[in-house]
PDB file of C-alpha atoms in Angstrom:
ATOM      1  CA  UNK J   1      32.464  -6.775  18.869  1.00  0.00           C
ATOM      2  CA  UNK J   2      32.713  -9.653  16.128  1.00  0.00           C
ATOM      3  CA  UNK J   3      32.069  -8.891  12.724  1.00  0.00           C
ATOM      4  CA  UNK J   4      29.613 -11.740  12.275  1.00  0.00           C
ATOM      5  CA  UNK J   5      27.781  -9.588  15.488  1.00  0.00           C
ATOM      6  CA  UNK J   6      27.909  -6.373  13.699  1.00  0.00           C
ATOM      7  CA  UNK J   7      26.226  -7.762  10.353  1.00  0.00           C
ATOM      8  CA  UNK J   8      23.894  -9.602  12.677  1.00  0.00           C
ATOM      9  CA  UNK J   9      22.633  -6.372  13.867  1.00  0.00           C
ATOM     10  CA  UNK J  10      22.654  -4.428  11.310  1.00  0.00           C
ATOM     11  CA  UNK J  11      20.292  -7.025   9.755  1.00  0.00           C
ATOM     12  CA  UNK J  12      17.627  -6.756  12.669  1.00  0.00           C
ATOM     13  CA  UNK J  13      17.784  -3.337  12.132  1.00  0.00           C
ATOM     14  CA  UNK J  14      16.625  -3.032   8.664  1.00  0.00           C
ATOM     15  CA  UNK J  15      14.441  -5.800   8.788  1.00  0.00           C
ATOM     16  CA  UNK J  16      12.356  -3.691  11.682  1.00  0.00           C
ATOM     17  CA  UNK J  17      12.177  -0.637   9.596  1.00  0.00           C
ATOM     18  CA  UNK J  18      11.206  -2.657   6.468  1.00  0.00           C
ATOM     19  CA  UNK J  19       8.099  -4.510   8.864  1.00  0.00           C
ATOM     20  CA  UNK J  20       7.416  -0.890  10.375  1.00  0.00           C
ATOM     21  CA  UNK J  21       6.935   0.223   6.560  1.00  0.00           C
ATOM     22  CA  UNK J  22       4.526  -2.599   5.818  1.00  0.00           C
ATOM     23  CA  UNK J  23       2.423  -1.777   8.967  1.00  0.00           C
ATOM     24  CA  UNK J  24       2.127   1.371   8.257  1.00  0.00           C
ATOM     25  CA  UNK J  25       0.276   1.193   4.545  1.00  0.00           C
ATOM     26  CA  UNK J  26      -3.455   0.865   4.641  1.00  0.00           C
ATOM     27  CA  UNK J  27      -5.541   1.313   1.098  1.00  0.00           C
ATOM     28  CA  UNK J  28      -7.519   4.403   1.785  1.00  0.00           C
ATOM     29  CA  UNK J  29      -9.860   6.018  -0.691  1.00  0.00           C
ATOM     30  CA  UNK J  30      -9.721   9.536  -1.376  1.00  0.00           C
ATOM     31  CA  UNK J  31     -13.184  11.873  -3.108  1.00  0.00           C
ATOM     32  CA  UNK J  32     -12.847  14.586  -4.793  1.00  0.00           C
ATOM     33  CA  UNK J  33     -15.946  17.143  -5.231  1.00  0.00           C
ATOM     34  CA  UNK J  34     -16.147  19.332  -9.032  1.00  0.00           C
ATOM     35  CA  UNK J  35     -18.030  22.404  -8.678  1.00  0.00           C
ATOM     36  CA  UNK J  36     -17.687  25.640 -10.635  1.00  0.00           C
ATOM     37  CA  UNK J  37     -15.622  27.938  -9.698  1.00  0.00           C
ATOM     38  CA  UNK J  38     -18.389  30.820  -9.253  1.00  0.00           C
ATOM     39  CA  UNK J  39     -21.689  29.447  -8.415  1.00  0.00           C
ATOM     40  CA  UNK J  40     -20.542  26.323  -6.351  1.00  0.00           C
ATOM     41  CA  UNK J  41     -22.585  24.165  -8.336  1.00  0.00           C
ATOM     42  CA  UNK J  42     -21.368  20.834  -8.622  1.00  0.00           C
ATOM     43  CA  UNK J  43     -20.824  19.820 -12.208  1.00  0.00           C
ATOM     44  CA  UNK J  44     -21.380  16.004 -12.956  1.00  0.00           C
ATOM     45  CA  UNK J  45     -20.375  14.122 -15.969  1.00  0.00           C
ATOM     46  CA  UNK J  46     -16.641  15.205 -15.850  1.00  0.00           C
ATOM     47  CA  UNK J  47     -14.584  11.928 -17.314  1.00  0.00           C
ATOM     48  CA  UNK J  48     -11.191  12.162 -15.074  1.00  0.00           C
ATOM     49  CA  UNK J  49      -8.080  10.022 -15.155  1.00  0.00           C
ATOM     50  CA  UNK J  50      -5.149  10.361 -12.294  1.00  0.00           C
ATOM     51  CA  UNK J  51      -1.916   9.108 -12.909  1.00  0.00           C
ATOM     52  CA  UNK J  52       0.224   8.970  -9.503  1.00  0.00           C
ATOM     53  CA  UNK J  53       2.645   6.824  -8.046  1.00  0.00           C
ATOM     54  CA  UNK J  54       6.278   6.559  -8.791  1.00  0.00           C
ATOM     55  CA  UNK J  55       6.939   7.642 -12.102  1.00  0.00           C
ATOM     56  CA  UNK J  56       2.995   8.238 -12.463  1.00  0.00           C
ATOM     57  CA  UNK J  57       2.658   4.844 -13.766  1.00  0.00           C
ATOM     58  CA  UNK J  58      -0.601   3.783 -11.356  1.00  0.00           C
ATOM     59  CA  UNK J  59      -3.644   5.469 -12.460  1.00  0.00           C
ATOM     60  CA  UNK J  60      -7.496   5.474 -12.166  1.00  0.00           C
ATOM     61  CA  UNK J  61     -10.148   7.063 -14.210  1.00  0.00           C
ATOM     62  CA  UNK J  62     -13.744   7.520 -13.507  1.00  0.00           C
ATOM     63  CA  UNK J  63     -17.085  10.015 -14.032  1.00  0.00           C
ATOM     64  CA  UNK J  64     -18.638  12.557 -11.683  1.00  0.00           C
ATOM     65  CA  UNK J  65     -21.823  11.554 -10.329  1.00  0.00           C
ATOM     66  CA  UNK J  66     -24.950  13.784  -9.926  1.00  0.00           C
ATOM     67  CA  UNK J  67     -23.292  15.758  -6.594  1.00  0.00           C
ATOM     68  CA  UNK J  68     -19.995  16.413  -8.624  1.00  0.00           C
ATOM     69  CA  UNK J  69     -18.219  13.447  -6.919  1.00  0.00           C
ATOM     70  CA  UNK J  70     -15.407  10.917  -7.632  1.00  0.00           C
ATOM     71  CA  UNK J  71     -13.939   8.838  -5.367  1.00  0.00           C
ATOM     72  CA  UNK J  72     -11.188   6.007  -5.907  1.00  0.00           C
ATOM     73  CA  UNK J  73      -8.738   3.807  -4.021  1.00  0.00           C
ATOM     74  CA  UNK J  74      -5.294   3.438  -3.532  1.00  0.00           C
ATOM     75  CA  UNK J  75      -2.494   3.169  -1.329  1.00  0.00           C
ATOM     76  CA  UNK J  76      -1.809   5.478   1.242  1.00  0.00           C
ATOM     77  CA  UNK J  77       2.250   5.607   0.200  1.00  0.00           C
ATOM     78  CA  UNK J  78       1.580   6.158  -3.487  1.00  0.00           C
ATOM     79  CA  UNK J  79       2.606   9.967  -2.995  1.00  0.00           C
ATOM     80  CA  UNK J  80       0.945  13.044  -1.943  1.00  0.00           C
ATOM     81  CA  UNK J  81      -0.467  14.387  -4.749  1.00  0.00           C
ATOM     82  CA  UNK J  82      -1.842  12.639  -8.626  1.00  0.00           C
ATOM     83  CA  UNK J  83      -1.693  14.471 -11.820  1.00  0.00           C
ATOM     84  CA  UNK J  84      -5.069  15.268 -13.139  1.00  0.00           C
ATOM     85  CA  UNK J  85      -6.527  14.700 -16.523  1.00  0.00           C
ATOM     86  CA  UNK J  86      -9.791  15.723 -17.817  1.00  0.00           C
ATOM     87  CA  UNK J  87     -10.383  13.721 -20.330  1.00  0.00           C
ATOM     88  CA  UNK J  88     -12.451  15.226 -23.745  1.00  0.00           C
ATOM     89  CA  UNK J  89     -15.725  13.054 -23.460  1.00  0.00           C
ATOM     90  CA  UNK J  90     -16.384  15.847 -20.777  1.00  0.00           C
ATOM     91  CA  UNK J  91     -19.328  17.717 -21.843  1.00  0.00           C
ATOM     92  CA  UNK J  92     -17.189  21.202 -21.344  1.00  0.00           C
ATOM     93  CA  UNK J  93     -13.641  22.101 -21.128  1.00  0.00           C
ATOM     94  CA  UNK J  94     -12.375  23.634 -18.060  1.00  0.00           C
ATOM     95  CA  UNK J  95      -9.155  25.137 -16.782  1.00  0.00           C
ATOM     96  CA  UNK J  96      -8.863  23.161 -14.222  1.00  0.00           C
ATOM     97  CA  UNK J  97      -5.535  22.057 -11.470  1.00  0.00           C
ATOM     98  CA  UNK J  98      -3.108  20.011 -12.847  1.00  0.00           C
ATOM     99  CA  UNK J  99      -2.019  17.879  -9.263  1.00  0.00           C
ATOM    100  CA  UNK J 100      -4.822  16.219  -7.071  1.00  0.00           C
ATOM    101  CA  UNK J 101      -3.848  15.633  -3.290  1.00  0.00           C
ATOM    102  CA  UNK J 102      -4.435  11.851  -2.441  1.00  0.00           C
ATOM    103  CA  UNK J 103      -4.877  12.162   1.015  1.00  0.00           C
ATOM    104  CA  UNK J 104      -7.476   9.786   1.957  1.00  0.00           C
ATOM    105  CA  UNK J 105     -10.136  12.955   2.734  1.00  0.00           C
ATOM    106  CA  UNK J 106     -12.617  14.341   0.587  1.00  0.00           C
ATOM    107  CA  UNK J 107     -11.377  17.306  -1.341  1.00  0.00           C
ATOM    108  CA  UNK J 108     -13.540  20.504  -3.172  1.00  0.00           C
ATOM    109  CA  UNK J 109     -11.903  21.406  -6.460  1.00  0.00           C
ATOM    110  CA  UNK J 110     -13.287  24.556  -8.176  1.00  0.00           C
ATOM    111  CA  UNK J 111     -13.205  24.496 -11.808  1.00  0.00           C
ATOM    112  CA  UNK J 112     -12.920  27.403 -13.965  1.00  0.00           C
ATOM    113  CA  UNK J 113     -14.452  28.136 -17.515  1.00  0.00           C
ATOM    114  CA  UNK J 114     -12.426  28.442 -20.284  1.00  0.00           C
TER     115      UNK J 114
END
């Protein structure tokens, strides 16, 4: 085999994988559900910013609604989890997790009371 013939297909090669990685991302959106940790009850008004991606330099932010929920967008090869902030607008302060999954489902977090 001729050089020129190797490097020929060792350039089809990675130019398949790189089209199979294109294919492959779709922008999904992912919820996420706040309720307290005891009673279940959904706690609205929480003001929430997610950092994720590489180096965590993507993020979102956003409020709970009446039900507790918060949903946003983003790709589904960002990484499988976000690093949670709650920001201090909240009307409490809560112990809460410190990595969100991002996995295009909707997702109960229980909150805790400080």
């Amino acid at each position: 085999m001729k050089i020129d013939q190797l490097i020929l297909i060792v350039f089809f090669m990675i130019s398949c994988s790189a089209e199979k990685e294109i294919d492959d991302r779709e922008y999904i959106t992912t919820c996420y559900k706040f309720v307290e940790s005891e009673s279940k009850d959904p706690i609205r008004g929480l003001h929430l910013l997610i950092h994720y991606g590489d180096y965590n330099v993507l993020g979102a932010q956003g409020v709970t609604d009446d039900e507790g929920m918060w949903c946003f967008d983003h790709w589904n090869d960002e990484g499988p989890f976000g690093n949670l902030t709650i920001l201090s607008n909240s009307p409490v302060y809560y112990s809460y997790p410190g990595k969100l999954p991002m996995n295009g489902s909707l997702n109960t977090i229980e909150i805790i009371y400080k």
